[in-house]
Amino acid sequence: MEIKKVPMRKRGLKERVRSFSEVALGYTEEEAVEEASRCLNCRRPSCVKGCPVEIDIPGFIKKIKEKNFLEAARIIKENNPLPAVCGRVCPQEDQCEKSCILARKGEAVAIGRLERFVADYEAKERKLSSTSDNHSSSGKKVAVIGSGPASLVCASELSRKGYSVTIFESLHEPGGVLVYGIPEFRMPKSIVKREIDYIKSLGVRIITNFFVGKTATIDELMKREGYEAVFIGTGAGLPRFMHIPGENLLGIYSANEFLTRINLMKAFLFPEYDTPVKIGERVGVIGGGNVAMDSARAALRAGAKKVTILYRRTKKEMPARIEEIENAEEEGIEFRFLVAPVEYIGDEEDWVREARLIRMRLGEPDSSGRRRPIPIEGSEFKIPLDVVIIAIGQSPSPLIARTTPGLKIDSRRGTLIVDENTGQTTREGIFAGGDVTTGAATVISAAGAGKRAARSIDYYLKNKM
Ligand SMILES: Cc1cc2nc3c(=O)[nH]c(=O)nc-3n(C[C@H](O)[C@H](O)[C@H](O)COP(=O)(O)OP(=O)(O)OC[C@H]3O[C@@H](n4cnc5c(N)ncnc54)[C@H](O)[C@@H]3O)c2cc1C
Ligand code: SF4
């Protein structure tokens, strides 16, 4: 038996650093069958325990072995309406694949790549596989706020249980971070659209350009529009800053703003598209997570000559997916570890021209379990930069909590307070999940929370007096 995963083909380096086309190319049928054959079809599959949406992993992999790819897709969609998305961006190395029995002695089965293969195969065949739920309507209305993975999974589960579900999204396109955050070269927008179309085909209605808290409040939706339960999946879209001198200079973006300009407004095609984004020759990206990797790689594709990631810990502590760190390295992104900016210095027109950095050393582990970075006194130095992208984390917007009496938030983190198992907030009939309750996390943890909340909403509505 093979110890290693069947490798996945990637677009050639020369082509990919100047193009926003997807880098990973997926498996062929033969590669998928070969990889699926490594699965032992365990009687007590540990991989399923590592999957927040409880996909029948050995079940779908067995169908791939038998070349019944459409049945494999049907099995996945019983539990996950976003297989092409999750197969591409989920950190399987920390979830299902981490728990796969093969990971004890070699490489786990490439569950994510197989999930992606099946989803893409089904789309190519243009056959939407149906799920086994009954679609009869209970007549009860549920409002779902936001359209990221937490909301999409919650909405599809509820629709399959027979509720009349409407998603309210503030932006002009649904999909949350999947469309405005993760760039095209990792998450093609046509694929997100395809999976959202599938969710709509289950009966979910999506209303865009509807800012809950401004266009209407949650109480107005419940009292005036007759929604009997609400799910809040509004994510964590508020960028964090370091509040250091010079942070307001021109040429300094939050990753959120930079990636939204690139993804939704196609700024890299200015003047063909309206929104400009100044890239300059030397770009510095502050942070070490997926958002930092995406920002750095997007800046390179948008024309930067030299992109440097500046991270205050070492490579070992970086929260980004290993695959994405490797991709960034291959593409020539420079990494400088154990440094942090303390000041930005601008020119006479107030454009950033330099960053003053301080060297760090690692101390004892902090609450995140990673070793705490400690500044080394007297170690400051300057580097020239034309653009800075700050990717040090996001928090939830306070708007919903401010406009919904009785909804409590954790005052330190700004997250909504919920019962972790049910998603129940501090207000009856209102549930929440995803980044708005955890702070910035992952697609699959948001999807899992959406699924748990859907179960609780079903229970609540069936037992409501
Ligand atoms: C650049 C980037 C790269 C990432 N890469 C990965 C990765 O590789 N793997 C991974 O697992 N995770 C990744 N993540 C994290 C992941 O995308 C998030 O954890 C996930 O999308 C959270 O889902 P969510 O449904 O909670 O919220 P979101 O995806 O943030 O969606 C929330 C939605 O709610 C809408 N909204 C907000 N307020 C309102 C309102 N008042 N009314 C109506 N609508 C509202 C927003 O417009 C948005 O569409 C990445 C995140 C970013 C930013
Ligand atoms: S634990 Fe690994 S080998 Fe066992 S069923 Fe799951 S994927 Fe297959």
Coordinates of C-alpha atoms in Angstrom, one line a residue, residues 143-461:
A143 CA -34.4 34.6 8.6
V144 CA -30.7 33.9 8.1
I145 CA -28.5 36.9 8.3
G146 CA -25.3 37.0 6.2
S147 CA -24.4 34.5 3.4
G148 CA -21.1 33.0 4.4
P149 CA -20.6 29.3 5.0
A150 CA -22.3 29.3 8.4
S151 CA -25.4 30.8 7.0
L152 CA -25.4 28.8 3.7
V153 CA -25.2 25.5 5.6
C154 CA -27.8 26.6 8.2
A155 CA -30.2 27.8 5.5
S156 CA -29.8 24.6 3.4
E157 CA -30.3 22.3 6.4
L158 CA -33.5 24.2 7.4
S159 CA -34.8 24.3 3.9
R160 CA -34.4 20.6 3.6
K161 CA -36.3 20.2 6.9
G162 CA -39.2 22.1 5.3
Y163 CA -38.8 25.7 6.5
S164 CA -39.2 28.7 4.4
V165 CA -35.8 30.3 4.6
T166 CA -34.6 33.7 3.5
I167 CA -31.0 34.9 3.6
F168 CA -30.4 38.6 4.0
E169 CA -26.9 39.7 2.8
S170 CA -25.6 43.2 3.0
L171 CA -23.2 43.0 0.0
H172 CA -24.3 42.8 -3.6
E173 CA -23.1 39.2 -3.9
P174 CA -23.7 36.2 -1.6
G175 CA -20.9 34.0 -0.3
G176 CA -19.3 36.0 2.5
V177 CA -15.5 35.6 2.7
L178 CA -15.6 33.0 0.0
V179 CA -16.3 35.7 -2.5
Y180 CA -14.9 38.9 -1.0
G181 CA -11.9 37.5 0.9
I182 CA -10.4 34.3 -0.5
P183 CA -8.9 35.2 -3.9
E184 CA -9.8 33.6 -7.3
F185 CA -6.5 31.7 -7.6
R186 CA -7.5 29.7 -4.5
M187 CA -11.3 29.8 -4.6
P188 CA -12.8 30.6 -8.1
K189 CA -15.9 32.6 -7.8
S190 CA -17.7 30.5 -10.4
I191 CA -17.4 27.6 -8.0
V192 CA -18.9 29.5 -5.1
K193 CA -21.7 30.6 -7.3
R194 CA -22.3 27.0 -8.4
E195 CA -22.7 25.8 -4.8
I196 CA -24.9 28.7 -3.9
D197 CA -27.1 27.9 -7.0
Y198 CA -27.4 24.4 -5.5
I199 CA -28.5 25.8 -2.2
K200 CA -31.1 28.0 -4.0
S201 CA -32.3 24.9 -5.7
L202 CA -33.2 23.5 -2.3
G203 CA -35.7 26.4 -1.9
V204 CA -33.5 29.0 -0.1
R205 CA -34.3 32.6 -1.1
I206 CA -31.4 35.1 -1.1
I207 CA -31.9 38.9 -0.8
T208 CA -28.7 40.9 -1.3
N209 CA -28.0 44.6 -0.5
F210 CA -30.0 44.2 2.7
F211 CA -28.1 45.4 5.7
V212 CA -29.7 44.0 8.8
G213 CA -29.5 46.6 11.5
K214 CA -29.9 49.4 8.9
T215 CA -32.3 48.3 6.2
A216 CA -34.4 46.6 8.9
T217 CA -33.6 45.3 12.4
I218 CA -34.0 41.7 13.6
D219 CA -37.0 42.7 15.7
E220 CA -38.7 44.3 12.6
L221 CA -38.0 41.1 10.6
M222 CA -39.6 39.0 13.4
K223 CA -42.5 41.2 14.3
R224 CA -43.4 42.8 10.9
E225 CA -42.3 40.1 8.5
G226 CA -43.3 37.1 10.5
Y227 CA -40.0 35.3 10.8
E228 CA -40.3 32.9 13.8
A229 CA -36.6 32.3 14.2
V230 CA -33.4 34.0 13.2
F231 CA -29.9 32.7 12.5
I232 CA -27.0 35.3 12.7
G233 CA -24.0 34.4 10.6
T234 CA -22.5 37.8 10.0
G235 CA -18.9 36.8 10.3
A236 CA -15.9 38.8 11.6
G237 CA -15.4 41.5 9.0
L238 CA -14.0 44.4 11.0
P239 CA -10.2 44.6 10.5
R240 CA -7.9 45.0 13.5
F241 CA -5.1 47.6 13.5
M242 CA -2.0 47.9 15.6
H243 CA -2.5 51.6 16.4
I244 CA 1.1 52.6 15.8
P245 CA 2.3 55.9 14.4
G246 CA 1.9 56.3 10.7
E247 CA -0.8 53.6 10.3
N248 CA -3.1 56.2 8.6
L249 CA -0.7 57.0 5.8
L250 CA -1.8 56.5 2.2
G251 CA -0.7 53.1 0.8
I252 CA -1.6 51.2 4.0
Y253 CA -4.6 48.9 3.6
S254 CA -6.4 46.5 5.8
A255 CA -6.3 43.0 4.2
N256 CA -10.0 43.2 4.1
E257 CA -10.1 46.3 2.0
F258 CA -7.3 45.2 -0.2
L259 CA -8.8 41.8 -0.9
T260 CA -12.3 43.2 -1.4
R261 CA -11.0 45.6 -4.0
I262 CA -9.2 42.8 -5.7
N263 CA -11.9 40.2 -5.5
L264 CA -15.2 42.0 -5.8
M265 CA -14.2 45.1 -7.6
K266 CA -11.4 43.6 -9.8
A267 CA -9.1 46.5 -8.9
F268 CA -6.1 44.8 -10.6
L269 CA -7.9 45.4 -14.0
F270 CA -8.1 49.3 -13.4
P271 CA -8.9 51.3 -15.5
E272 CA -11.0 48.7 -17.3
Y273 CA -12.8 48.4 -13.9
D274 CA -13.5 51.5 -11.7
T275 CA -11.7 50.8 -8.5
P276 CA -7.9 51.4 -8.4
V277 CA -5.5 49.7 -6.0
K278 CA -2.0 51.1 -5.7
I279 CA 0.5 48.2 -5.6
G280 CA 3.9 49.8 -5.9
E281 CA 7.1 47.8 -6.2
R282 CA 7.7 46.7 -2.6
V283 CA 4.8 45.4 -0.6
G284 CA 4.9 44.4 3.1
V285 CA 2.2 42.2 4.5
I286 CA 1.9 42.1 8.3
G287 CA 0.6 38.8 9.7
G288 CA 1.1 35.0 9.4
G289 CA -2.4 33.5 8.7
N290 CA -4.3 32.6 5.5
V291 CA -5.4 36.2 5.1
A292 CA -1.7 37.3 5.0
M293 CA -0.8 34.6 2.5
D294 CA -3.7 35.5 0.3
S295 CA -2.9 39.2 0.5
A296 CA 0.8 38.6 -0.4
R297 CA 0.0 36.3 -3.3
A298 CA -2.7 38.7 -4.6
A299 CA -0.3 41.6 -4.4
L300 CA 2.3 39.7 -6.5
R301 CA -0.3 38.9 -9.1
A302 CA -1.4 42.5 -9.2
G303 CA 2.1 43.6 -10.2
A304 CA 4.3 44.0 -7.1
K305 CA 8.0 43.3 -7.7
K306 CA 8.8 42.2 -4.2
V307 CA 6.4 41.0 -1.5
T308 CA 7.6 40.4 2.0
I309 CA 5.6 38.8 4.8
L310 CA 6.5 40.3 8.2
Y311 CA 5.6 38.0 11.0
R312 CA 6.3 38.4 14.7
R313 CA 6.8 34.7 15.5
T314 CA 8.5 31.9 13.5
K315 CA 7.3 29.7 10.6
K316 CA 6.4 27.0 13.1
E317 CA 3.8 29.2 14.8
M318 CA 2.2 30.5 11.5
P319 CA -1.6 29.8 11.6
A320 CA -1.8 29.7 7.7
R321 CA -2.4 26.3 6.0
I322 CA 0.9 24.6 5.3
E323 CA -0.1 24.2 1.6
E324 CA -0.6 27.9 1.3
I325 CA 2.7 28.8 3.0
E326 CA 4.4 26.4 0.5
N327 CA 2.6 28.0 -2.5
A328 CA 3.7 31.5 -1.3
E329 CA 7.3 30.3 -0.9
E330 CA 7.3 28.7 -4.4
E331 CA 6.0 32.0 -5.9
G332 CA 8.9 34.0 -4.4
I333 CA 7.2 35.7 -1.5
E334 CA 9.9 36.6 1.0
F335 CA 9.4 35.8 4.7
R336 CA 10.9 37.7 7.6
F337 CA 10.2 36.1 10.9
L338 CA 10.5 37.5 14.5
V339 CA 9.8 41.1 13.4
A340 CA 7.0 43.6 14.0
P341 CA 6.3 47.1 12.8
V342 CA 6.5 49.9 15.3
E343 CA 6.1 52.9 13.0
Y344 CA 5.4 53.8 9.3
I345 CA 7.1 56.7 7.7
G346 CA 5.7 58.6 4.8
D347 CA 6.9 61.0 2.1
E348 CA 5.8 64.6 1.6
E349 CA 2.6 63.4 0.0
D350 CA 1.8 61.2 2.9
W351 CA 2.4 58.0 1.1
V352 CA 4.1 55.3 3.1
R353 CA 7.8 54.9 2.2
E354 CA 9.4 53.0 5.1
A355 CA 8.5 50.8 8.0
R356 CA 10.4 50.8 11.2
L357 CA 10.6 47.2 12.6
I358 CA 11.6 45.7 15.9
R359 CA 13.1 42.3 16.3
M360 CA 11.3 39.8 18.6
R361 CA 12.3 36.7 20.5
L362 CA 9.9 33.9 21.7
G363 CA 8.9 33.6 25.3
E364 CA 6.6 31.2 27.1
P365 CA 3.4 30.0 25.4
D366 CA 0.4 32.4 25.6
S367 CA -3.4 31.6 25.8
S368 CA -3.3 30.5 22.1
G369 CA -0.7 27.8 23.0
R370 CA 1.9 29.5 20.8
R371 CA 5.0 31.0 22.2
R372 CA 4.6 34.7 23.0
P373 CA 6.7 37.2 20.9
I374 CA 8.8 39.6 23.1
P375 CA 10.3 42.8 21.6
I376 CA 14.1 43.0 21.8
E377 CA 15.1 46.4 23.1
G378 CA 17.3 48.5 20.9
S379 CA 16.9 46.1 17.8
E380 CA 14.9 48.5 15.6
F381 CA 15.7 48.9 11.9
K382 CA 14.0 50.3 8.8
I383 CA 13.0 48.8 5.5
P384 CA 11.6 50.6 2.4
L385 CA 8.0 49.8 1.5
D386 CA 5.5 51.3 -1.0
V387 CA 2.4 49.5 0.2
V388 CA 1.6 47.8 3.5
I389 CA -1.2 45.3 4.0
I390 CA -2.3 44.6 7.5
A391 CA -3.6 41.1 8.1
I392 CA -3.5 40.7 11.9
G393 CA -7.1 39.6 12.4
Q394 CA -10.7 40.6 12.3
S395 CA -13.5 41.1 14.8
P396 CA -17.3 41.0 14.4
S397 CA -19.1 44.3 13.6
P398 CA -21.1 45.5 16.7
L399 CA -24.1 46.6 14.5
I400 CA -26.4 43.6 15.0
A401 CA -25.9 43.5 18.8
R402 CA -26.4 47.3 19.1
T403 CA -29.7 47.2 17.2
T404 CA -31.1 44.0 18.9
P405 CA -32.0 44.5 22.6
G406 CA -31.1 41.6 24.8
L407 CA -28.4 40.2 22.5
K408 CA -25.2 40.0 24.6
I409 CA -21.7 40.1 23.4
D410 CA -18.3 39.1 24.9
S411 CA -17.1 42.7 25.7
R412 CA -13.4 41.7 25.1
R413 CA -13.7 39.9 21.8
G414 CA -16.8 41.5 20.4
T415 CA -18.3 38.1 19.7
L416 CA -21.9 37.1 20.2
I417 CA -22.5 35.0 23.3
V418 CA -24.1 31.6 22.4
D419 CA -24.5 28.1 23.8
E420 CA -21.7 26.3 21.8
N421 CA -23.8 23.2 21.3
T422 CA -27.0 24.8 20.2
G423 CA -26.0 28.3 18.9
Q424 CA -28.8 29.7 21.1
T425 CA -28.0 33.4 21.8
T426 CA -29.2 35.4 24.9
R427 CA -32.5 36.2 23.0
E428 CA -35.2 33.6 22.5
G429 CA -35.7 32.5 18.9
I430 CA -32.3 34.0 17.8
F431 CA -29.4 31.7 17.1
A432 CA -25.9 32.4 15.8
G433 CA -22.8 30.7 14.6
G434 CA -19.5 31.0 12.6
D435 CA -17.0 33.8 13.0
V436 CA -19.5 36.1 14.7
T437 CA -19.4 33.8 17.7
T438 CA -15.8 32.5 17.6
G439 CA -13.9 35.4 16.0
A440 CA -12.0 34.7 12.7
A441 CA -11.8 30.9 12.3
T442 CA -12.4 28.5 9.4
V443 CA -14.9 27.7 6.8
I444 CA -15.6 24.2 8.2
S445 CA -16.0 25.4 11.8
A446 CA -18.5 28.0 10.5
A447 CA -20.3 25.3 8.5
G448 CA -20.5 23.0 11.5
A449 CA -21.9 25.8 13.7
G450 CA -24.5 26.5 11.0
K451 CA -25.5 22.9 11.0
R452 CA -25.8 22.6 14.8
A453 CA -27.9 25.8 14.9
A454 CA -30.2 24.5 12.2
R455 CA -30.9 21.4 14.4
S456 CA -31.6 23.7 17.4
I457 CA -33.9 26.0 15.3
D458 CA -35.8 22.9 14.1
Y459 CA -36.2 21.7 17.7
Y460 CA -37.1 25.2 18.9
L461 CA -39.8 25.7 16.2

